Short mmCIF file of C-alpha atoms in Angstrom, two decimals:
data_model
loop_
_atom_site.label_atom_id
_atom_site.label_comp_id
_atom_site.label_asym_id
_atom_site.label_seq_id
_atom_site.Cartn_x
_atom_site.Cartn_y
_atom_site.Cartn_z
CA MET P 1 2.00 15.26 -11.13
CA THR P 2 0.11 12.07 -11.22
CA LEU P 3 0.98 10.00 -14.11
CA ILE P 4 -1.74 9.66 -17.16
CA LYS P 5 -2.50 6.38 -18.03
CA SER P 6 -4.74 6.63 -20.97
CA ILE P 7 -5.57 5.85 -24.81
CA SER P 8 -2.82 7.95 -25.66
CA GLY P 9 -0.02 6.17 -23.63
CA ILE P 10 1.83 5.94 -20.23
CA ARG P 11 2.34 9.85 -19.68
CA GLY P 12 4.57 12.45 -17.23
CA THR P 13 6.78 14.55 -16.13
CA ILE P 14 10.78 13.40 -15.48
CA GLY P 15 11.86 13.50 -11.79
CA GLY P 16 10.25 13.03 -8.66
CA SER P 17 8.53 10.22 -6.50
CA PRO P 18 6.96 7.06 -8.16
CA THR P 19 3.84 6.57 -8.81
CA GLU P 20 3.64 10.16 -8.89
CA ASN P 21 5.89 11.07 -12.12
CA LEU P 22 7.40 9.32 -14.84
CA THR P 23 10.92 7.96 -12.84
CA PRO P 24 12.79 5.13 -13.91
CA LEU P 25 11.06 2.46 -11.98
CA ASP P 26 7.65 3.41 -13.67
CA ILE P 27 8.92 3.10 -16.77
CA VAL P 28 10.67 -0.25 -16.47
CA LYS P 29 7.48 -1.63 -14.55
CA PHE P 30 5.18 -0.44 -17.61
CA ALA P 31 7.65 -1.35 -19.79
CA ALA P 32 8.04 -4.71 -18.34
CA ALA P 33 3.94 -5.08 -17.93
CA TYR P 34 3.81 -3.94 -22.07
CA GLY P 35 6.58 -6.77 -22.66
CA GLN P 36 5.27 -9.56 -21.09
CA TRP P 37 1.51 -8.83 -22.78
CA ILE P 38 2.73 -8.82 -26.10
CA GLN P 39 5.11 -12.46 -25.30
CA GLY P 40 1.06 -13.66 -24.49
CA GLN P 41 -0.34 -12.29 -27.60
CA SER P 42 2.84 -14.14 -29.82
CA ASP P 43 3.89 -17.59 -30.72
CA GLY P 44 7.70 -18.09 -30.45
CA PRO P 45 10.36 -15.19 -30.63
CA VAL P 46 9.48 -11.78 -30.50
CA LYS P 47 10.80 -8.29 -31.37
CA VAL P 48 9.49 -4.56 -30.62
CA VAL P 49 10.26 -1.89 -32.44
CA ILE P 50 11.10 1.37 -30.29
CA GLY P 51 11.46 4.90 -31.31
CA ARG P 52 11.78 8.63 -29.72
CA ASP P 53 12.04 12.20 -30.78
CA ALA P 54 14.42 14.28 -29.55
CA ARG P 55 13.78 15.25 -26.08
CA LEU P 56 16.25 15.71 -23.33
CA SER P 57 14.52 12.59 -21.43
CA GLY P 58 14.17 10.77 -24.22
CA LYS P 59 17.51 8.36 -24.48
CA MET P 60 17.54 7.66 -20.48
CA VAL P 61 14.04 6.54 -20.85
CA SER P 62 14.49 4.48 -24.11
CA GLY P 63 17.69 2.96 -22.85
CA LEU P 64 15.58 1.54 -19.19
CA ILE P 65 13.02 0.32 -21.84
CA THR P 66 14.99 -1.34 -24.43
CA ASN P 67 17.01 -3.36 -21.73
CA THR P 68 13.98 -4.13 -19.44
CA LEU P 69 12.61 -5.68 -23.05
CA VAL P 70 15.80 -7.44 -23.54
CA GLY P 71 15.60 -8.76 -19.79
CA LEU P 72 12.26 -10.18 -20.79
CA GLY P 73 13.86 -12.36 -23.72
CA ILE P 74 12.58 -10.22 -26.35
CA ASP P 75 14.27 -8.67 -29.58
CA VAL P 76 14.92 -5.34 -29.66
CA LEU P 77 14.76 -3.30 -33.39
CA ASP P 78 15.77 0.11 -32.01
CA LEU P 79 15.03 3.08 -34.52
CA GLU P 80 16.86 5.54 -32.06
CA LEU P 81 16.05 9.03 -33.17
CA SER P 82 12.93 8.99 -35.59
CA THR P 83 9.31 9.67 -35.77
CA THR P 84 6.08 8.44 -34.45
CA PRO P 85 4.88 7.50 -37.77
CA THR P 86 8.10 6.18 -38.91
CA VAL P 87 7.87 3.61 -35.95
CA GLU P 88 4.49 2.90 -36.85
CA MET P 89 5.35 1.86 -39.92
CA SER P 90 8.05 -0.12 -39.16
CA VAL P 91 6.46 -2.34 -37.00
CA PRO P 92 4.72 -4.51 -39.63
CA ARG P 93 7.34 -3.56 -42.35
CA GLU P 94 10.19 -5.66 -39.64
CA LYS P 95 7.06 -8.19 -38.77
CA ALA P 96 7.70 -7.12 -34.81
CA ALA P 97 4.81 -7.98 -32.23
CA GLY P 98 4.69 -4.56 -31.44
CA GLY P 99 6.35 -1.29 -30.66
CA ILE P 100 6.95 1.57 -28.23
CA ILE P 101 7.40 5.28 -28.97
CA VAL P 102 9.31 7.26 -26.44
CA THR P 103 7.43 10.92 -26.99
CA ALA P 104 4.96 12.76 -25.04
CA SER P 105 4.44 14.44 -28.53
CA HIS P 106 3.18 18.18 -28.22
CA ASN P 107 3.57 18.61 -24.10
CA PRO P 108 6.77 20.55 -23.11
CA ILE P 109 10.64 19.71 -22.91
CA GLN P 110 10.13 17.69 -18.85
CA TRP P 111 7.53 15.55 -20.34
CA ASN P 112 7.78 12.25 -21.47
CA ALA P 113 5.56 8.91 -22.44
CA LEU P 114 5.25 5.61 -23.25
CA LYS P 115 2.77 5.09 -26.52
CA LEU P 116 2.03 1.55 -26.72
CA LEU P 117 1.62 -0.13 -30.32
CA ASN P 118 0.16 -3.17 -31.56
CA ALA P 119 1.28 -5.78 -34.46
CA LYS P 120 -0.09 -3.44 -37.10
CA GLY P 121 1.85 -0.49 -35.96
CA GLU P 122 -1.49 0.85 -34.42
CA PHE P 123 -2.35 2.10 -31.25
CA LEU P 124 -3.65 -0.21 -28.42
CA SER P 125 -7.36 -0.46 -27.07
CA GLY P 126 -8.60 0.67 -24.55
CA SER P 127 -9.16 -2.61 -22.93
CA ASP P 128 -5.80 -3.51 -24.34
CA GLY P 129 -4.10 -0.61 -22.65
CA GLU P 130 -6.08 -1.59 -19.35
CA LYS P 131 -4.83 -5.03 -18.87
CA ILE P 132 -1.03 -3.66 -19.15
CA ILE P 133 -2.00 -1.34 -16.51
CA GLU P 134 -3.38 -3.53 -14.67
CA GLN P 135 -0.02 -6.02 -14.81
CA ALA P 136 2.20 -3.05 -13.82
CA GLU P 137 0.57 -2.60 -11.11
CA ALA P 138 0.45 -6.05 -10.18
CA GLU P 139 4.13 -6.26 -10.82
CA ASP P 140 3.71 -9.81 -11.51
CA PHE P 141 6.79 -10.04 -13.76
CA THR P 142 9.13 -13.59 -14.54
CA PHE P 143 12.06 -12.14 -16.46
CA ALA P 144 14.31 -14.23 -18.73
CA GLU P 145 17.58 -16.08 -17.80
CA VAL P 146 21.11 -15.31 -18.73
CA LEU P 147 21.22 -17.85 -21.98
CA HIS P 148 17.59 -16.49 -23.27
CA LEU P 149 18.20 -12.58 -23.00
CA GLY P 150 16.72 -10.36 -25.98
CA GLN P 151 19.51 -8.79 -28.12
CA VAL P 152 19.29 -4.95 -29.85
CA ARG P 153 19.66 -4.45 -33.61
CA GLN P 154 19.85 -1.29 -34.60
CA ILE P 155 17.74 0.28 -37.88
CA PRO P 156 19.09 2.95 -39.71
CA ASP P 157 17.32 3.27 -42.71
CA ALA P 158 13.37 3.47 -41.15
CA ILE P 159 13.09 7.38 -41.79
CA GLU P 160 14.32 6.82 -45.41
CA GLN P 161 11.82 3.90 -46.22
CA HIS P 162 9.10 6.10 -44.86
CA ILE P 163 9.85 9.11 -47.58
CA ASP P 164 10.36 6.18 -49.97
CA ASP P 165 6.74 4.94 -49.06
CA VAL P 166 4.98 8.54 -49.11
CA LEU P 167 6.68 9.06 -52.53
CA ALA P 168 5.41 6.27 -54.21
CA LEU P 169 1.74 6.65 -53.27
CA PRO P 170 -0.97 7.78 -56.32
CA LEU P 171 -1.82 10.86 -55.21
CA VAL P 172 1.48 12.24 -54.48
CA ASP P 173 2.25 14.06 -57.57
CA LYS P 174 5.92 14.84 -57.31
CA GLU P 175 6.13 15.85 -61.10
CA ALA P 176 3.65 18.63 -60.58
CA ILE P 177 5.08 19.96 -56.91
CA ALA P 178 8.76 19.90 -58.45
CA LYS P 179 7.43 22.11 -61.48
CA LYS P 180 5.98 24.49 -59.27
CA LYS P 181 9.49 25.57 -57.58
CA PHE P 182 7.95 25.93 -54.00
CA LYS P 183 9.74 27.94 -51.34
CA VAL P 184 9.30 26.14 -48.06
CA VAL P 185 9.59 27.24 -44.23
CA LEU P 186 9.47 24.93 -42.15
CA ASP P 187 10.00 24.45 -38.28
CA ALA P 188 10.52 21.19 -36.65
CA VAL P 189 11.20 22.25 -33.17
CA ASN P 190 14.53 21.05 -32.57
CA SER P 191 13.30 17.70 -32.86
CA THR P 192 13.22 14.69 -35.05
CA GLY P 193 10.97 16.54 -38.13
CA GLY P 194 14.45 18.03 -38.51
CA LEU P 195 15.26 14.53 -39.86
CA ALA P 196 12.65 13.43 -41.80
CA LEU P 197 10.91 17.06 -43.60
CA PRO P 198 14.38 18.50 -44.96
CA PRO P 199 14.68 15.36 -47.03
CA LEU P 200 11.09 14.40 -47.97
CA LEU P 201 11.07 18.39 -49.28
CA GLU P 202 14.10 17.42 -51.26
CA ALA P 203 12.80 14.61 -53.23
CA LEU P 204 9.32 16.28 -53.85
CA GLY P 205 11.68 18.63 -55.92
CA VAL P 206 10.91 21.46 -53.40
CA GLU P 207 13.10 24.60 -54.98
CA VAL P 208 13.76 26.17 -51.46
CA ILE P 209 13.89 25.39 -47.84
CA GLU P 210 14.35 27.52 -45.13
CA LYS P 211 14.83 25.35 -42.30
CA LEU P 212 14.36 26.91 -38.49
CA TYR P 213 15.14 24.60 -36.03
CA CYS P 214 15.30 21.59 -37.63
CA GLU P 215 18.35 20.56 -35.54
CA PRO P 216 17.33 17.61 -32.93
CA THR P 217 18.98 18.68 -29.93
CA GLY P 218 15.92 18.65 -27.80
CA HIS P 219 15.89 22.33 -26.08
CA PHE P 220 12.92 23.33 -27.95
CA PRO P 221 12.67 27.18 -29.50
CA HIS P 222 9.31 27.61 -28.18
CA ASN P 223 5.96 25.99 -26.84
CA PRO P 224 5.99 22.51 -28.84
CA GLU P 225 2.36 22.37 -29.22
CA PRO P 226 1.52 23.77 -32.88
CA LEU P 227 -0.97 27.11 -31.99
CA PRO P 228 -0.94 30.59 -33.51
CA GLU P 229 0.67 31.86 -29.85
CA HIS P 230 3.77 29.50 -30.16
CA LEU P 231 4.36 30.69 -34.35
CA THR P 232 5.45 33.92 -34.44
CA ASP P 233 9.69 33.25 -35.90
CA ILE P 234 8.03 30.94 -38.53
CA CYS P 235 4.88 33.47 -39.48
CA ASP P 236 7.66 36.11 -39.15
CA THR P 237 10.18 34.68 -41.47
CA ILE P 238 7.89 34.18 -44.08
CA LYS P 239 6.33 37.68 -43.90
CA LYS P 240 9.64 38.87 -44.66
CA GLY P 241 10.91 36.65 -47.75
CA ASN P 242 9.49 35.21 -50.53
CA PHE P 243 7.66 32.02 -49.88
CA ASP P 244 4.62 29.91 -50.59
CA VAL P 245 3.86 27.87 -47.55
CA GLY P 246 5.17 26.99 -43.64
CA PHE P 247 4.96 24.17 -42.63
CA VAL P 248 5.05 23.39 -38.87
CA VAL P 249 5.43 20.24 -37.04
CA ASP P 250 5.26 18.88 -32.93
CA PRO P 251 8.20 16.87 -32.04
CA ASP P 252 7.17 13.19 -33.00
CA VAL P 253 5.95 14.72 -36.44
CA ASP P 254 2.42 13.56 -36.13
CA ARG P 255 0.47 17.09 -36.02
CA LEU P 256 1.36 19.59 -38.69
CA ALA P 257 0.53 23.12 -39.16
CA ILE P 258 0.39 25.23 -42.31
CA ILE P 259 1.21 28.82 -42.15
CA ASP P 260 0.10 30.48 -45.85
CA GLU P 261 2.11 32.73 -48.12
CA ASN P 262 1.08 36.06 -45.93
CA GLY P 263 2.53 34.73 -43.06
CA THR P 264 -0.73 33.97 -41.72
CA PHE P 265 -1.30 30.58 -39.52
CA ILE P 266 -4.31 29.27 -41.34
CA GLY P 267 -5.60 27.10 -38.17
CA GLU P 268 -4.74 23.61 -36.95
CA GLU P 269 -8.21 22.42 -37.84
CA TYR P 270 -7.75 23.28 -42.24
CA THR P 271 -5.24 20.95 -42.41
CA LEU P 272 -7.42 17.62 -42.59
CA VAL P 273 -10.08 19.95 -43.96
CA LEU P 274 -7.91 21.10 -46.73
CA VAL P 275 -6.33 17.93 -47.63
CA GLY P 276 -9.41 16.18 -46.99
CA ASP P 277 -10.56 18.07 -49.84
CA TYR P 278 -7.92 17.41 -52.30
CA VAL P 279 -7.88 13.70 -51.11
CA LEU P 280 -11.77 13.59 -52.28
CA SER P 281 -11.35 15.43 -55.39
CA GLN P 282 -8.95 12.85 -56.50
CA THR P 283 -10.92 9.29 -54.78
CA PRO P 284 -14.63 8.63 -53.41
CA GLY P 285 -15.53 7.54 -49.96
CA ASP P 286 -16.04 8.78 -46.58
CA VAL P 287 -14.66 10.54 -43.77
CA VAL P 288 -13.79 10.24 -40.24
CA SER P 289 -12.47 13.45 -37.46
CA ASN P 290 -13.29 13.12 -33.99
CA MET P 291 -15.92 15.27 -32.23
CA SER P 292 -13.62 17.85 -31.31
CA SER P 293 -13.07 18.73 -34.69
CA SER P 294 -14.34 21.29 -37.05
CA ALA P 295 -18.08 20.45 -38.78
CA ALA P 296 -15.84 22.27 -42.12
CA LEU P 297 -14.74 18.37 -42.76
CA GLY P 298 -18.15 17.64 -42.88
CA VAL P 299 -19.23 20.29 -45.49
CA ILE P 300 -16.20 19.35 -47.72
CA ALA P 301 -17.47 15.59 -47.78
CA GLU P 302 -20.97 16.84 -48.69
CA LYS P 303 -19.40 18.92 -51.37
CA HIS P 304 -17.88 15.23 -52.72
CA ASN P 305 -21.18 13.58 -52.24
CA GLN P 306 -19.72 11.46 -49.32
CA THR P 307 -20.41 11.12 -45.48
CA ARG P 308 -18.65 12.27 -42.48
CA TYR P 309 -18.56 10.61 -39.04
CA ASP P 310 -17.11 11.30 -35.77
CA SER P 311 -15.52 9.33 -33.30
CA ALA P 312 -14.68 9.92 -29.79
CA VAL P 313 -11.47 11.60 -29.23
CA GLY P 314 -8.40 9.81 -29.69
CA GLU P 315 -6.09 8.21 -32.35
CA VAL P 316 -7.45 4.82 -31.73
CA ASN P 317 -10.84 5.40 -31.57
CA VAL P 318 -10.66 7.97 -35.09
CA VAL P 319 -8.78 4.72 -36.78
CA GLN P 320 -11.38 2.35 -35.67
CA LYS P 321 -14.74 4.78 -36.82
CA MET P 322 -12.28 4.67 -40.03
CA LYS P 323 -12.62 1.04 -40.47
CA GLU P 324 -15.88 0.48 -39.51
CA VAL P 325 -16.89 3.12 -42.86
CA ASN P 326 -14.04 2.34 -44.71
CA ALA P 327 -12.74 6.06 -45.10
CA VAL P 328 -10.71 7.42 -47.09
CA ILE P 329 -9.02 10.38 -45.23
CA GLY P 330 -9.21 10.58 -41.65
CA GLY P 331 -7.70 12.24 -38.46
CA GLU P 332 -7.93 15.11 -35.94
CA GLY P 333 -8.34 18.81 -35.75
CA ASN P 334 -5.04 19.31 -34.50
CA GLY P 335 -3.20 18.77 -37.95
CA GLY P 336 -3.28 15.33 -37.76
CA ILE P 337 -3.63 13.24 -40.95
CA ILE P 338 -4.83 9.35 -41.17
CA TYR P 339 -4.26 7.73 -44.75
CA PRO P 340 -4.55 4.57 -44.63
CA GLU P 341 -3.64 3.75 -48.28
CA LEU P 342 -0.61 4.24 -46.12
CA HIS P 343 -0.93 3.75 -42.78
CA TYR P 344 -3.31 3.81 -39.97
CA GLY P 345 -1.71 6.55 -38.06
CA ARG P 346 -1.36 10.62 -38.09
CA ASP P 347 1.53 11.10 -40.21
CA SER P 348 2.89 14.91 -41.22
CA LEU P 349 5.07 13.69 -43.43
CA VAL P 350 2.23 12.06 -45.89
CA GLY P 351 -0.29 15.31 -44.74
CA ILE P 352 2.95 17.78 -46.43
CA ALA P 353 3.11 15.58 -49.49
CA LEU P 354 -0.61 15.63 -49.71
CA PHE P 355 -1.06 19.31 -49.45
CA LEU P 356 1.95 20.39 -51.95
CA SER P 357 0.25 18.28 -54.25
CA TYR P 358 -3.47 19.89 -53.70
CA MET P 359 -1.15 23.28 -54.18
CA ALA P 360 0.68 22.02 -57.19
CA LYS P 361 -2.94 20.57 -59.14
CA SER P 362 -5.20 23.09 -58.20
CA GLY P 363 -2.21 26.09 -59.12
CA LYS P 364 -3.66 28.25 -55.97
CA LYS P 365 -1.93 29.78 -52.78
CA VAL P 366 -2.80 28.48 -49.86
CA SER P 367 -4.76 31.42 -48.72
CA GLU P 368 -7.13 31.16 -51.70
CA LEU P 369 -6.98 27.19 -50.57
CA LYS P 370 -8.52 28.46 -47.18
CA ALA P 371 -10.88 31.04 -48.26
CA ALA P 372 -12.79 28.56 -50.53
CA ALA P 373 -12.95 26.13 -47.46
CA PRO P 374 -16.16 26.62 -45.59
CA PRO P 375 -15.97 29.18 -43.07
CA SER P 376 -14.95 27.82 -39.14
CA PHE P 377 -13.37 29.24 -35.99
CA ILE P 378 -12.68 26.15 -32.95
CA ALA P 379 -12.18 28.01 -29.86
CA LYS P 380 -9.61 25.91 -27.89
CA ASN P 381 -9.89 26.03 -24.01
CA LYS P 382 -8.92 24.28 -20.94
CA ILE P 383 -9.69 24.25 -16.89
CA GLU P 384 -6.47 22.88 -14.75
CA LEU P 385 -7.92 19.93 -13.11
CA THR P 386 -7.42 19.72 -9.76
CA GLN P 387 -8.42 16.94 -6.87
CA GLU P 388 -11.49 19.38 -5.95
CA ILE P 389 -12.91 18.86 -9.60
CA ASP P 390 -15.48 15.66 -10.17
CA VAL P 391 -15.50 15.40 -13.71
CA ASP P 392 -18.16 13.14 -14.59
CA SER P 393 -20.07 14.87 -11.91
CA LEU P 394 -19.68 18.06 -13.48
CA LEU P 395 -20.73 16.90 -17.09
CA GLU P 396 -24.02 15.13 -15.13
CA LYS P 397 -25.25 18.79 -13.62
CA LEU P 398 -24.11 20.33 -17.30
CA GLN P 399 -26.30 17.84 -19.07
CA LYS P 400 -29.53 18.60 -16.87
CA VAL P 401 -28.35 22.46 -17.41
CA TYR P 402 -28.94 21.68 -21.40
CA ALA P 403 -31.38 19.22 -20.83
CA ASP P 404 -33.39 21.45 -24.22
CA GLU P 405 -30.12 20.87 -26.32
CA LYS P 406 -29.06 18.11 -28.73
CA LEU P 407 -26.40 16.05 -26.42
CA ASN P 408 -23.88 13.72 -26.73
CA THR P 409 -22.28 11.76 -24.18
CA GLU P 410 -19.97 9.67 -25.81
CA ASP P 411 -16.70 11.42 -24.69
CA GLY P 412 -17.34 13.48 -22.20
CA LEU P 413 -20.26 16.19 -23.31
CA LYS P 414 -20.62 17.62 -26.08
CA ILE P 415 -23.38 19.74 -26.72
CA ILE P 416 -24.90 20.77 -30.31
CA PHE P 417 -26.58 24.81 -30.48
CA GLY P 418 -27.96 23.99 -34.26
CA GLN P 419 -24.25 24.49 -36.06
CA GLU P 420 -22.25 25.55 -33.62
CA TRP P 421 -21.19 23.39 -30.78
CA VAL P 422 -18.83 23.10 -27.37
CA HIS P 423 -17.47 19.88 -26.71
CA ILE P 424 -16.49 19.27 -22.77
CA ARG P 425 -14.20 16.69 -21.64
CA LYS P 426 -10.99 15.40 -19.65
CA SER P 427 -7.77 15.32 -21.47
CA ASN P 428 -5.67 12.09 -22.39
CA THR P 429 -2.53 13.61 -22.24
CA GLU P 430 -2.46 16.54 -19.61
CA PRO P 431 -4.23 17.03 -16.01
CA ILE P 432 -6.78 19.49 -17.93
CA ILE P 433 -10.40 19.71 -18.83
CA ARG P 434 -10.43 20.70 -22.53
CA ILE P 435 -13.45 22.86 -23.51
CA TYR P 436 -14.17 23.49 -27.59
CA THR P 437 -16.24 25.96 -29.04
CA GLU P 438 -16.99 26.16 -32.67
CA SER P 439 -18.84 28.83 -34.70
CA GLU P 440 -18.37 30.60 -38.17
CA THR P 441 -16.03 33.41 -36.46
CA GLU P 442 -13.97 34.07 -33.31
CA GLN P 443 -16.28 35.90 -31.84
CA GLN P 444 -18.85 33.94 -31.92
CA ALA P 445 -17.30 30.48 -30.65
CA VAL P 446 -15.92 33.00 -27.56
CA GLU P 447 -19.33 34.22 -26.88
CA ILE P 448 -19.99 30.30 -26.72
CA PHE P 449 -16.63 29.46 -24.53
CA GLU P 450 -17.40 32.62 -22.06
CA ARG P 451 -21.17 31.59 -21.40
CA VAL P 452 -20.47 28.01 -21.11
CA LYS P 453 -17.55 28.66 -18.84
CA ARG P 454 -19.25 30.78 -16.47
CA GLU P 455 -21.65 27.96 -15.88
CA VAL P 456 -18.84 25.37 -15.12
CA ASP P 457 -17.74 28.22 -12.55
CA GLN P 458 -21.00 27.97 -11.36
CA LEU P 459 -21.15 23.89 -10.94
CA ILE P 460 -17.47 23.54 -9.84
#
């Protein structure tokens, strides 16, 4: 398995051969390149925050990164088991020069990754990432002498500080939530959501918290990507009980999926659509999502006399566009909520707090909120990427096939058929080509995919 180097970090499977997998040699090399790059951005002593999700390889990977940074003369602030948004918020709080999150996010158990942050606690730009990759491949490092090695300090209360910051937000209505005495089911896929989300729900005054897989053992009980086919346990639990809502997060807690009171998965696209509706009802402003996300967010924006802007896929691209248009909320259709009032990063903690506030203040059930939202269905499919597939050539050929349609080539190829669309692009996080299609119904979205897939098969 070739290492994946992208705006989403350095990612690969554990074990195997260097340069082909994420081995200790690769981890040290990229950690050294990042540390040396950070030193070049800073004057004086350098601090870097590091945290990890609960996957089994996390402690090993984190230890290699930590000691490599120490060897460069960099001080490490170690959050140990934490969440991606918690690490992001800790970087500016601790006045650090950057941060590294050890997580492969939604990828299965054999994967891990280094997600790299700048001094703002935000993901690196594409150009900065390329510099680090080049330095890693050149293996041109200078390590510190013994009297100038870095130090390691643990930060044990970062999650608590994160929760306090969420509770302090004006749009998080703790009193309204507590009055509703909500009953919530939580699936944290045996990772660090189990450390962060129960205390958050307790602080919000949720009356009943039914915990599924909230022990951070790293043994994922199901595929960790929060898609409907992986969420049967939480849906069954809600169907058998008397609950108001279910929440599911991925291993690093930056993606949020919602289950309604009937045990029905509402679709990860609707996390951003519904939270966006609440935020815009309270705070006027524009919104941003990537071009693989539902057009329903644009309908919500129009309802509030605001504008939805597209960005290329990838959190760093969404954040860049949000800053350009001063958006009040943004994110990605994979359940990623970015609320800049808190920080510029996908954050399931703030997503849950805002959604419960919406439920409490509207007095509506999850199913009622979903029914009132614009109808939309995105069929999310993929093709395994082999050495024989030339993605750039494939997309060029597809442009010719669909030359009469509206095309967008900012990120892969998006073909727009009136209110429907298909987006074809190489993944930043897996060796696959993603093919997403959207229409008002599942059947129509699947039909669009099948039509385009036939064209792809002929062109490969």
